[in-house]
Amino acid sequence: MKNFKIIILVLLITSCAPIRVNYDFDKTTNFTQYRTYNYYSDMKTGLSDLDTRRFLDVLDLQMKAKGFSLSNTPDFFIDIKSSDIQAAQRNTVGVGLGGGGRSVGGGVSIGIPIGQAGINRQIIIDFVDENAKQLFWQAVGEYSFKPNAAVEKREAQISAIIEKVLTAYPPKK
């Protein structure tokens, strides 16, 4: 029961953090021809080994739920890349001075940053038809990243990201 409460709390906290995802795909692709997949063996995910394993485990579960299966002779390959990017500084305090007269006016304003800028992580997931040697679907997701987050929070965040990314696959034409 205690673990259930923790999981619910983590999911609530994670759901408040926005996950933005952009999709792109080749309109000429027949997505019904793809039923099996595998990962590139030389994938450089940019994640730690443990987070990579978590990511792939959740991705496998989500792909299986969509009717896809992992295969040694796949219809397509999945490539995953990620990088950390500095989030824009948004918290500032404005200090202003101003003056005016009948036809003369002026003012000065200074923005003082408060706190540190956050870190966002960008994850790119490519679906590649190795036979045709072409990318046919891509998702680029960005979310707020805390490098020292607890394992449970990271697992919940990874789950939420993959769920949101795969909502648009296969695309509706």
CSV table of N, CA and C in Angstrom, one decimal:
chain,number,residue,atom,x,y,z
A,1,MET,N,0.8,-1.2,0.0
A,1,MET,CA,0.0,0.0,0.0
A,1,MET,C,0.9,1.3,0.0
A,2,LYS,N,2.0,1.2,0.8
A,2,LYS,CA,2.9,2.4,0.9
A,2,LYS,C,3.5,2.6,-0.5
A,3,ASN,N,3.9,1.6,-1.2
A,3,ASN,CA,4.5,1.7,-2.6
A,3,ASN,C,3.5,2.3,-3.5
A,4,PHE,N,2.2,1.9,-3.4
A,4,PHE,CA,1.2,2.4,-4.3
A,4,PHE,C,1.0,3.9,-4.1
A,5,LYS,N,1.0,4.3,-2.9
A,5,LYS,CA,0.9,5.8,-2.6
A,5,LYS,C,2.1,6.5,-3.2
A,6,ILE,N,3.2,6.0,-3.1
A,6,ILE,CA,4.4,6.6,-3.6
A,6,ILE,C,4.3,6.7,-5.1
A,7,ILE,N,3.9,5.6,-5.8
A,7,ILE,CA,3.8,5.6,-7.2
A,7,ILE,C,2.8,6.7,-7.7
A,8,ILE,N,1.6,6.7,-7.0
A,8,ILE,CA,0.6,7.7,-7.3
A,8,ILE,C,1.2,9.2,-7.2
A,9,LEU,N,1.9,9.4,-6.1
A,9,LEU,CA,2.5,10.7,-5.8
A,9,LEU,C,3.5,11.1,-6.9
A,10,VAL,N,4.3,10.1,-7.3
A,10,VAL,CA,5.3,10.4,-8.4
A,10,VAL,C,4.6,10.7,-9.7
A,11,LEU,N,3.6,9.9,-10.0
A,11,LEU,CA,2.9,10.1,-11.3
A,11,LEU,C,2.2,11.5,-11.3
A,12,LEU,N,1.7,11.9,-10.1
A,12,LEU,CA,1.1,13.3,-10.1
A,12,LEU,C,2.1,14.4,-10.3
A,13,ILE,N,3.3,14.2,-9.6
A,13,ILE,CA,4.3,15.2,-9.8
A,13,ILE,C,4.8,15.2,-11.2
A,14,THR,N,5.0,14.0,-11.7
A,14,THR,CA,5.6,13.9,-13.1
A,14,THR,C,4.6,14.5,-14.1
A,15,SER,N,3.3,14.3,-13.9
A,15,SER,CA,2.3,14.7,-14.8
A,15,SER,C,2.2,16.2,-14.9
A,16,CYS,N,2.7,16.9,-13.9
A,16,CYS,CA,2.7,18.4,-13.9
A,16,CYS,C,3.8,18.9,-14.7
A,17,ALA,N,4.8,18.2,-14.9
A,17,ALA,CA,6.0,18.7,-15.8
A,17,ALA,C,5.6,18.4,-17.2
A,18,PRO,N,5.6,19.5,-18.0
A,18,PRO,CA,5.2,19.3,-19.4
A,18,PRO,C,6.2,18.5,-20.2
A,19,ILE,N,5.6,17.6,-21.0
A,19,ILE,CA,6.4,16.9,-22.0
A,19,ILE,C,6.0,17.3,-23.4
A,20,ARG,N,6.8,17.9,-24.1
A,20,ARG,CA,6.5,18.4,-25.5
A,20,ARG,C,7.1,17.5,-26.5
A,21,VAL,N,6.2,17.1,-27.4
A,21,VAL,CA,6.7,16.1,-28.5
A,21,VAL,C,6.2,16.6,-29.8
A,22,ASN,N,7.2,16.6,-30.8
A,22,ASN,CA,6.9,16.9,-32.2
A,22,ASN,C,7.1,15.6,-33.0
A,23,TYR,N,6.3,15.4,-34.0
A,23,TYR,CA,6.4,14.2,-34.8
A,23,TYR,C,6.6,14.6,-36.2
A,24,ASP,N,7.2,13.7,-37.0
A,24,ASP,CA,7.3,13.9,-38.4
A,24,ASP,C,7.4,12.5,-39.0
A,25,PHE,N,6.8,12.3,-40.2
A,25,PHE,CA,6.8,11.0,-40.9
A,25,PHE,C,6.7,11.2,-42.4
A,26,ASP,N,7.1,10.1,-43.1
A,26,ASP,CA,7.1,10.1,-44.5
A,26,ASP,C,5.7,9.7,-44.9
A,27,LYS,N,5.0,10.6,-45.6
A,27,LYS,CA,3.6,10.4,-46.0
A,27,LYS,C,3.4,9.3,-47.0
A,28,THR,N,4.4,8.9,-47.6
A,28,THR,CA,4.3,7.8,-48.6
A,28,THR,C,4.4,6.4,-48.0
A,29,THR,N,4.8,6.3,-46.7
A,29,THR,CA,5.0,5.1,-46.0
A,29,THR,C,3.7,4.3,-45.8
A,30,ASN,N,3.8,3.0,-46.0
A,30,ASN,CA,2.7,2.1,-45.7
A,30,ASN,C,3.0,1.5,-44.3
A,31,PHE,N,2.4,2.1,-43.2
A,31,PHE,CA,2.8,1.7,-41.9
A,31,PHE,C,2.3,0.3,-41.5
A,32,THR,N,1.4,-0.2,-42.2
A,32,THR,CA,0.8,-1.5,-41.9
A,32,THR,C,1.9,-2.6,-42.2
A,33,GLN,N,2.9,-2.3,-43.0
A,33,GLN,CA,3.9,-3.3,-43.4
A,33,GLN,C,4.9,-3.6,-42.2
A,34,TYR,N,4.9,-2.7,-41.2
A,34,TYR,CA,5.8,-2.9,-40.1
A,34,TYR,C,5.2,-3.5,-38.9
A,35,ARG,N,5.7,-4.7,-38.6
A,35,ARG,CA,5.1,-5.4,-37.4
A,35,ARG,C,6.2,-5.8,-36.4
A,36,THR,N,7.5,-5.9,-36.9
A,36,THR,CA,8.6,-6.3,-36.0
A,36,THR,C,9.6,-5.2,-36.0
A,37,TYR,N,10.4,-5.1,-34.9
A,37,TYR,CA,11.4,-4.1,-34.8
A,37,TYR,C,12.6,-4.7,-34.0
A,38,ASN,N,13.6,-3.9,-34.0
A,38,ASN,CA,14.8,-4.1,-33.1
A,38,ASN,C,15.5,-2.8,-33.0
A,39,TYR,N,16.6,-2.8,-32.2
A,39,TYR,CA,17.3,-1.6,-31.9
A,39,TYR,C,18.7,-1.7,-32.6
A,40,TYR,N,19.2,-0.5,-33.0
A,40,TYR,CA,20.6,-0.5,-33.6
A,40,TYR,C,21.5,-1.0,-32.4
A,41,SER,N,22.5,-1.8,-32.8
A,41,SER,CA,23.4,-2.3,-31.8
A,41,SER,C,24.4,-1.2,-31.3
A,42,ASP,N,24.7,-0.3,-32.2
A,42,ASP,CA,25.6,0.8,-31.8
A,42,ASP,C,24.9,2.1,-31.4
A,43,MET,N,23.8,2.0,-30.8
A,43,MET,CA,23.0,3.1,-30.4
A,43,MET,C,23.7,3.9,-29.3
A,44,LYS,N,23.8,5.2,-29.4
A,44,LYS,CA,24.4,6.1,-28.4
A,44,LYS,C,23.2,6.9,-27.8
A,45,THR,N,22.6,6.4,-26.8
A,45,THR,CA,21.3,7.1,-26.3
A,45,THR,C,21.6,8.4,-25.6
A,46,GLY,N,22.8,8.5,-25.0
A,46,GLY,CA,23.1,9.7,-24.2
A,46,GLY,C,22.5,9.6,-22.8
A,47,LEU,N,22.0,8.4,-22.5
A,47,LEU,CA,21.4,8.2,-21.1
A,47,LEU,C,22.4,7.3,-20.4
A,48,SER,N,22.3,7.2,-19.1
A,48,SER,CA,23.1,6.3,-18.3
A,48,SER,C,22.7,4.8,-18.7
A,49,ASP,N,23.6,3.9,-18.4
A,49,ASP,CA,23.3,2.5,-18.8
A,49,ASP,C,22.0,2.0,-18.1
A,50,LEU,N,21.8,2.4,-16.9
A,50,LEU,CA,20.6,2.0,-16.1
A,50,LEU,C,19.3,2.7,-16.8
A,51,ASP,N,19.4,4.0,-17.1
A,51,ASP,CA,18.3,4.7,-17.7
A,51,ASP,C,18.0,4.2,-19.1
A,52,THR,N,19.1,3.8,-19.8
A,52,THR,CA,18.9,3.2,-21.1
A,52,THR,C,18.1,1.9,-21.0
A,53,ARG,N,18.5,1.1,-20.1
A,53,ARG,CA,17.8,-0.2,-19.9
A,53,ARG,C,16.3,0.0,-19.5
A,54,ARG,N,16.1,1.0,-18.6
A,54,ARG,CA,14.7,1.4,-18.2
A,54,ARG,C,13.9,1.8,-19.4
A,55,PHE,N,14.5,2.7,-20.2
A,55,PHE,CA,13.9,3.3,-21.4
A,55,PHE,C,13.5,2.1,-22.4
A,56,LEU,N,14.4,1.2,-22.6
A,56,LEU,CA,14.2,0.2,-23.6
A,56,LEU,C,13.1,-0.8,-23.1
A,57,ASP,N,13.1,-1.1,-21.8
A,57,ASP,CA,12.1,-2.0,-21.2
A,57,ASP,C,10.7,-1.4,-21.3
A,58,VAL,N,10.6,-0.1,-21.0
A,58,VAL,CA,9.3,0.5,-21.1
A,58,VAL,C,8.8,0.6,-22.6
A,59,LEU,N,9.8,0.9,-23.5
A,59,LEU,CA,9.5,1.0,-24.9
A,59,LEU,C,9.0,-0.3,-25.4
A,60,ASP,N,9.7,-1.4,-25.0
A,60,ASP,CA,9.3,-2.7,-25.4
A,60,ASP,C,7.9,-3.1,-25.0
A,61,LEU,N,7.5,-2.7,-23.7
A,61,LEU,CA,6.2,-2.9,-23.2
A,61,LEU,C,5.1,-2.2,-24.0
A,62,GLN,N,5.4,-0.9,-24.3
A,62,GLN,CA,4.5,-0.1,-25.1
A,62,GLN,C,4.4,-0.6,-26.5
A,63,MET,N,5.5,-1.0,-27.1
A,63,MET,CA,5.4,-1.5,-28.5
A,63,MET,C,4.6,-2.8,-28.5
A,64,LYS,N,4.8,-3.7,-27.5
A,64,LYS,CA,4.1,-4.9,-27.5
A,64,LYS,C,2.6,-4.7,-27.3
A,65,ALA,N,2.2,-3.6,-26.5
A,65,ALA,CA,0.8,-3.3,-26.3
A,65,ALA,C,0.2,-2.8,-27.6
A,66,LYS,N,1.0,-2.2,-28.5
A,66,LYS,CA,0.5,-1.7,-29.8
A,66,LYS,C,0.5,-2.9,-30.9
A,67,GLY,N,1.0,-4.1,-30.5
A,67,GLY,CA,1.0,-5.2,-31.5
A,67,GLY,C,2.3,-5.4,-32.2
A,68,PHE,N,3.3,-4.8,-31.8
A,68,PHE,CA,4.6,-5.0,-32.4
A,68,PHE,C,5.4,-6.0,-31.6
A,69,SER,N,6.4,-6.7,-32.2
A,69,SER,CA,7.2,-7.6,-31.5
A,69,SER,C,8.7,-7.4,-31.9
A,70,LEU,N,9.5,-7.7,-30.9
A,70,LEU,CA,11.0,-7.6,-31.0
A,70,LEU,C,11.4,-8.8,-31.8
A,71,SER,N,12.3,-8.6,-32.8
A,71,SER,CA,12.7,-9.7,-33.7
A,71,SER,C,14.2,-9.5,-34.1
A,72,ASN,N,14.8,-10.7,-34.3
A,72,ASN,CA,16.2,-10.6,-34.9
A,72,ASN,C,16.2,-10.3,-36.3
A,73,THR,N,15.1,-10.5,-37.0
A,73,THR,CA,15.0,-10.1,-38.4
A,73,THR,C,13.8,-9.1,-38.5
A,74,PRO,N,14.1,-7.8,-38.1
A,74,PRO,CA,13.0,-6.9,-38.0
A,74,PRO,C,12.6,-6.2,-39.3
A,75,ASP,N,11.4,-5.7,-39.3
A,75,ASP,CA,10.9,-4.9,-40.4
A,75,ASP,C,11.5,-3.5,-40.3
A,76,PHE,N,11.8,-3.0,-39.1
A,76,PHE,CA,12.4,-1.7,-39.0
A,76,PHE,C,13.3,-1.7,-37.7
A,77,PHE,N,14.2,-0.7,-37.7
A,77,PHE,CA,15.1,-0.5,-36.5
A,77,PHE,C,14.7,0.8,-35.8
A,78,ILE,N,15.0,0.8,-34.5
A,78,ILE,CA,14.8,2.0,-33.7
A,78,ILE,C,16.1,2.6,-33.3
A,79,ASP,N,16.3,3.9,-33.4
A,79,ASP,CA,17.5,4.6,-32.9
A,79,ASP,C,17.0,5.6,-31.9
A,80,ILE,N,17.7,5.7,-30.8
A,80,ILE,CA,17.4,6.7,-29.8
A,80,ILE,C,18.6,7.5,-29.5
A,81,LYS,N,18.4,8.8,-29.5
A,81,LYS,CA,19.5,9.8,-29.1
A,81,LYS,C,18.9,10.8,-28.1
A,82,SER,N,19.8,11.2,-27.2
A,82,SER,CA,19.3,12.3,-26.3
A,82,SER,C,20.4,13.2,-26.0
A,83,SER,N,20.1,14.4,-25.6
A,83,SER,CA,21.0,15.4,-25.2
A,83,SER,C,20.4,16.3,-24.2
A,84,ASP,N,21.2,16.9,-23.3
A,84,ASP,CA,20.8,17.9,-22.3
A,84,ASP,C,20.9,19.3,-22.9
A,85,ILE,N,19.9,20.1,-22.7
A,85,ILE,CA,19.9,21.5,-23.2
A,85,ILE,C,19.6,22.4,-22.0
A,86,GLN,N,20.2,23.5,-22.0
A,86,GLN,CA,19.9,24.5,-21.0
A,86,GLN,C,18.5,25.2,-21.2
A,87,ALA,N,17.7,25.1,-20.3
A,87,ALA,CA,16.3,25.8,-20.4
A,87,ALA,C,16.5,27.3,-20.3
A,88,ALA,N,15.6,28.0,-20.9
A,88,ALA,CA,15.6,29.4,-20.8
A,88,ALA,C,15.4,29.9,-19.4
A,89,GLN,N,16.1,31.0,-19.0
A,89,GLN,CA,15.9,31.6,-17.7
A,89,GLN,C,14.6,32.4,-17.7
A,90,ARG,N,13.7,32.1,-16.9
A,90,ARG,CA,12.4,32.7,-16.9
A,90,ARG,C,12.1,33.6,-15.7
A,91,ASN,N,12.8,33.3,-14.6
A,91,ASN,CA,12.5,34.0,-13.3
A,91,ASN,C,13.3,35.2,-13.2
A,92,THR,N,12.8,36.4,-13.4
A,92,THR,CA,13.5,37.6,-13.2
A,92,THR,C,12.7,38.6,-12.4
A,93,VAL,N,13.5,39.5,-11.8
A,93,VAL,CA,12.8,40.6,-11.1
A,93,VAL,C,13.2,41.9,-11.9
A,94,GLY,N,12.2,42.7,-12.1
A,94,GLY,CA,12.5,44.0,-12.8
A,94,GLY,C,12.6,45.1,-11.8
A,95,VAL,N,13.6,45.9,-12.0
A,95,VAL,CA,13.8,47.1,-11.2
A,95,VAL,C,13.8,48.3,-12.1
A,96,GLY,N,12.9,49.3,-11.9
A,96,GLY,CA,12.8,50.3,-12.9
A,96,GLY,C,12.9,51.7,-12.2
A,97,LEU,N,13.4,52.6,-13.0
A,97,LEU,CA,13.4,54.0,-12.6
A,97,LEU,C,12.8,54.8,-13.8
A,98,GLY,N,12.1,55.8,-13.5
A,98,GLY,CA,11.5,56.6,-14.5
A,98,GLY,C,11.3,58.0,-14.2
A,99,GLY,N,11.1,58.8,-15.1
A,99,GLY,CA,10.9,60.3,-14.8
A,99,GLY,C,10.2,60.9,-16.0
A,100,GLY,N,9.6,62.0,-15.9
A,100,GLY,CA,8.9,62.6,-17.0
A,100,GLY,C,8.7,64.1,-16.7
A,101,GLY,N,8.5,64.7,-17.7
A,101,GLY,CA,8.2,66.2,-17.7
A,101,GLY,C,7.1,66.4,-18.7
A,102,ARG,N,6.9,67.6,-19.1
A,102,ARG,CA,5.9,68.0,-20.1
A,102,ARG,C,6.1,67.2,-21.4
A,103,SER,N,7.3,67.3,-22.0
A,103,SER,CA,7.5,66.7,-23.2
A,103,SER,C,8.8,65.8,-23.2
A,104,VAL,N,9.3,65.6,-22.0
A,104,VAL,CA,10.5,64.8,-21.9
A,104,VAL,C,10.2,63.6,-20.9
A,105,GLY,N,10.7,62.4,-21.3
A,105,GLY,CA,10.4,61.2,-20.4
A,105,GLY,C,11.6,60.3,-20.6
A,106,GLY,N,11.7,59.4,-19.7
A,106,GLY,CA,12.8,58.4,-19.8
A,106,GLY,C,12.6,57.3,-18.8
A,107,GLY,N,13.3,56.3,-18.9
A,107,GLY,CA,13.2,55.2,-17.9
A,107,GLY,C,14.4,54.2,-18.1
A,108,VAL,N,14.6,53.5,-17.0
A,108,VAL,CA,15.6,52.4,-17.0
A,108,VAL,C,15.0,51.2,-16.4
A,109,SER,N,15.3,50.0,-16.9
A,109,SER,CA,14.8,48.8,-16.4
A,109,SER,C,15.9,47.8,-16.4
A,110,ILE,N,16.1,47.0,-15.3
A,110,ILE,CA,17.1,46.0,-15.2
A,110,ILE,C,16.5,44.7,-14.8
A,111,GLY,N,16.8,43.6,-15.5
A,111,GLY,CA,16.3,42.3,-15.2
A,111,GLY,C,17.4,41.6,-14.4
A,112,ILE,N,17.0,41.1,-13.2
A,112,ILE,CA,18.0,40.4,-12.4
A,112,ILE,C,17.5,38.9,-12.3
A,113,PRO,N,18.3,38.0,-12.8
A,113,PRO,CA,17.9,36.6,-12.8
A,113,PRO,C,17.8,36.0,-11.3
A,114,ILE,N,16.8,35.3,-11.1
A,114,ILE,CA,16.6,34.6,-9.8
A,114,ILE,C,16.7,33.1,-10.0
A,115,GLY,N,17.5,32.5,-9.2
A,115,GLY,CA,17.7,31.0,-9.3
A,115,GLY,C,18.5,30.6,-10.5
A,116,GLN,N,18.6,29.3,-10.7
A,116,GLN,CA,19.3,28.8,-11.8
A,116,GLN,C,18.4,28.4,-12.9
A,117,ALA,N,18.9,28.4,-14.1
A,117,ALA,CA,18.2,27.9,-15.2
A,117,ALA,C,18.1,26.4,-15.1
A,118,GLY,N,17.0,25.8,-15.5
A,118,GLY,CA,16.8,24.4,-15.5
A,118,GLY,C,17.5,23.7,-16.6
A,119,ILE,N,17.5,22.4,-16.5
A,119,ILE,CA,18.0,21.5,-17.6
A,119,ILE,C,16.9,20.8,-18.2
A,120,ASN,N,16.8,20.8,-19.5
A,120,ASN,CA,15.8,20.0,-20.3
A,120,ASN,C,16.6,18.9,-21.0
A,121,ARG,N,15.9,17.8,-21.2
A,121,ARG,CA,16.5,16.7,-22.0
A,121,ARG,C,15.6,16.6,-23.3
A,122,GLN,N,16.3,16.5,-24.4
A,122,GLN,CA,15.7,16.2,-25.7
A,122,GLN,C,16.0,14.8,-26.1
A,123,ILE,N,14.9,14.1,-26.4
A,123,ILE,CA,15.1,12.7,-26.8
A,123,ILE,C,14.5,12.6,-28.3
A,124,ILE,N,15.3,12.0,-29.1
A,124,ILE,CA,14.9,11.8,-30.5
A,124,ILE,C,14.8,10.3,-30.7
A,125,ILE,N,13.6,9.8,-31.2
A,125,ILE,CA,13.4,8.4,-31.5
A,125,ILE,C,13.1,8.3,-33.0
A,126,ASP,N,14.0,7.6,-33.7
A,126,ASP,CA,13.9,7.4,-35.1
A,126,ASP,C,13.4,6.0,-35.4
A,127,PHE,N,12.5,5.8,-36.3
A,127,PHE,CA,12.1,4.5,-36.9
A,127,PHE,C,12.7,4.5,-38.3
A,128,VAL,N,13.5,3.5,-38.5
A,128,VAL,CA,14.3,3.4,-39.8
A,128,VAL,C,14.0,2.1,-40.5
A,129,ASP,N,13.6,2.2,-41.8
A,129,ASP,CA,13.5,1.0,-42.6
A,129,ASP,C,14.9,0.7,-43.2
A,130,GLU,N,15.5,-0.3,-42.7
A,130,GLU,CA,16.9,-0.6,-43.1
A,130,GLU,C,17.0,-1.1,-44.5
A,131,ASN,N,15.9,-1.8,-45.0
A,131,ASN,CA,15.9,-2.3,-46.4
A,131,ASN,C,15.9,-1.1,-47.4
A,132,ALA,N,15.0,-0.1,-47.1
A,132,ALA,CA,14.9,1.1,-47.9
A,132,ALA,C,15.9,2.1,-47.6
A,133,LYS,N,16.7,1.9,-46.5
A,133,LYS,CA,17.7,2.9,-46.0
A,133,LYS,C,17.1,4.2,-45.8
A,134,GLN,N,15.9,4.3,-45.2
A,134,GLN,CA,15.4,5.6,-44.9
A,134,GLN,C,14.6,5.7,-43.6
A,135,LEU,N,14.6,6.9,-43.1
A,135,LEU,CA,13.8,7.2,-41.9
A,135,LEU,C,12.4,7.4,-42.3
A,136,PHE,N,11.5,6.7,-41.6
A,136,PHE,CA,10.1,6.9,-42.0
A,136,PHE,C,9.2,7.5,-40.9
A,137,TRP,N,9.7,7.6,-39.7
A,137,TRP,CA,8.9,8.2,-38.6
A,137,TRP,C,9.9,8.7,-37.5
A,138,GLN,N,9.6,9.9,-37.0
A,138,GLN,CA,10.5,10.5,-36.0
A,138,GLN,C,9.7,11.2,-34.9
A,139,ALA,N,10.1,11.1,-33.7
A,139,ALA,CA,9.5,11.8,-32.6
A,139,ALA,C,10.6,12.5,-31.8
A,140,VAL,N,10.5,13.8,-31.6
A,140,VAL,CA,11.4,14.6,-30.8
A,140,VAL,C,10.7,15.1,-29.5
A,141,GLY,N,11.1,14.6,-28.4
A,141,GLY,CA,10.5,15.0,-27.1
A,141,GLY,C,11.4,15.8,-26.3
A,142,GLU,N,10.8,16.7,-25.5
A,142,GLU,CA,11.6,17.5,-24.6
A,142,GLU,C,10.9,17.6,-23.3
A,143,TYR,N,11.6,17.5,-22.2
A,143,TYR,CA,11.0,17.5,-20.9
A,143,TYR,C,12.0,18.0,-19.9
A,144,SER,N,11.5,18.5,-18.8
A,144,SER,CA,12.4,19.0,-17.7
A,144,SER,C,13.1,17.8,-17.1
A,145,PHE,N,14.4,18.0,-16.9
A,145,PHE,CA,15.3,16.9,-16.4
A,145,PHE,C,16.0,17.3,-15.1
A,146,LYS,N,15.9,16.4,-14.2
A,146,LYS,CA,16.6,16.6,-12.9
A,146,LYS,C,17.6,15.4,-12.8
A,147,PRO,N,18.9,15.7,-12.9
A,147,PRO,CA,19.9,14.6,-12.9
A,147,PRO,C,19.9,13.8,-11.6
A,148,ASN,N,19.6,14.4,-10.5
A,148,ASN,CA,19.6,13.7,-9.2
A,148,ASN,C,18.3,13.3,-8.7
A,149,ALA,N,17.3,13.1,-9.6
A,149,ALA,CA,16.0,12.7,-9.2
A,149,ALA,C,16.0,11.2,-8.7
A,150,ALA,N,15.1,10.9,-7.9
A,150,ALA,CA,15.0,9.5,-7.3
A,150,ALA,C,14.7,8.6,-8.4
A,151,VAL,N,15.1,7.3,-8.3
A,151,VAL,CA,14.9,6.3,-9.3
A,151,VAL,C,13.4,6.2,-9.6
A,152,GLU,N,12.5,6.2,-8.6
A,152,GLU,CA,11.1,6.0,-8.9
A,152,GLU,C,10.6,7.2,-9.8
A,153,LYS,N,11.1,8.4,-9.5
A,153,LYS,CA,10.6,9.5,-10.3
A,153,LYS,C,11.1,9.4,-11.8
A,154,ARG,N,12.4,9.0,-11.9
A,154,ARG,CA,12.9,8.8,-13.3
A,154,ARG,C,12.1,7.7,-14.0
A,155,GLU,N,11.8,6.6,-13.4
A,155,GLU,CA,11.0,5.5,-14.0
A,155,GLU,C,9.7,6.1,-14.5
A,156,ALA,N,9.0,6.8,-13.6
A,156,ALA,CA,7.7,7.4,-13.9
A,156,ALA,C,7.8,8.4,-15.1
A,157,GLN,N,8.9,9.2,-15.1
A,157,GLN,CA,9.1,10.1,-16.1
A,157,GLN,C,9.3,9.4,-17.5
A,158,ILE,N,10.2,8.4,-17.5
A,158,ILE,CA,10.5,7.7,-18.7
A,158,ILE,C,9.2,7.0,-19.2
A,159,SER,N,8.4,6.5,-18.3
A,159,SER,CA,7.1,5.9,-18.8
A,159,SER,C,6.2,6.9,-19.4
A,160,ALA,N,6.1,8.1,-18.8
A,160,ALA,CA,5.2,9.1,-19.3
A,160,ALA,C,5.7,9.6,-20.7
A,161,ILE,N,7.0,9.7,-20.8
A,161,ILE,CA,7.6,10.2,-22.1
A,161,ILE,C,7.3,9.2,-23.2
A,162,ILE,N,7.6,8.0,-23.0
A,162,ILE,CA,7.3,6.9,-24.0
A,162,ILE,C,5.9,6.8,-24.4
A,163,GLU,N,5.0,6.9,-23.3
A,163,GLU,CA,3.6,6.8,-23.6
A,163,GLU,C,3.1,8.0,-24.5
A,164,LYS,N,3.6,9.2,-24.2
A,164,LYS,CA,3.2,10.4,-25.0
A,164,LYS,C,3.8,10.3,-26.4
A,165,VAL,N,5.1,9.8,-26.5
A,165,VAL,CA,5.7,9.7,-27.8
A,165,VAL,C,5.0,8.7,-28.7
A,166,LEU,N,4.6,7.6,-28.2
A,166,LEU,CA,3.9,6.5,-29.0
A,166,LEU,C,2.4,6.8,-29.2
A,167,THR,N,1.8,7.8,-28.7
A,167,THR,CA,0.4,8.1,-28.9
A,167,THR,C,0.2,8.4,-30.4
A,168,ALA,N,1.2,8.9,-31.1
A,168,ALA,CA,1.1,9.3,-32.5
A,168,ALA,C,1.7,8.3,-33.4
A,169,TYR,N,1.9,7.0,-32.9
A,169,TYR,CA,2.4,6.0,-33.9
A,169,TYR,C,1.4,4.8,-33.9
A,170,PRO,N,1.1,4.3,-35.0
A,170,PRO,CA,1.3,4.9,-36.3
A,170,PRO,C,0.5,6.1,-36.6
A,171,PRO,N,1.0,7.0,-37.4
A,171,PRO,CA,0.3,8.3,-37.6
A,171,PRO,C,-1.0,8.0,-38.4
A,172,LYS,N,-2.0,8.9,-38.1
A,172,LYS,CA,-3.2,8.9,-38.9
A,172,LYS,C,-3.0,9.8,-40.1
A,173,LYS,N,-3.2,9.3,-41.3
A,173,LYS,CA,-2.9,10.1,-42.5
A,173,LYS,C,-4.1,10.9,-42.8
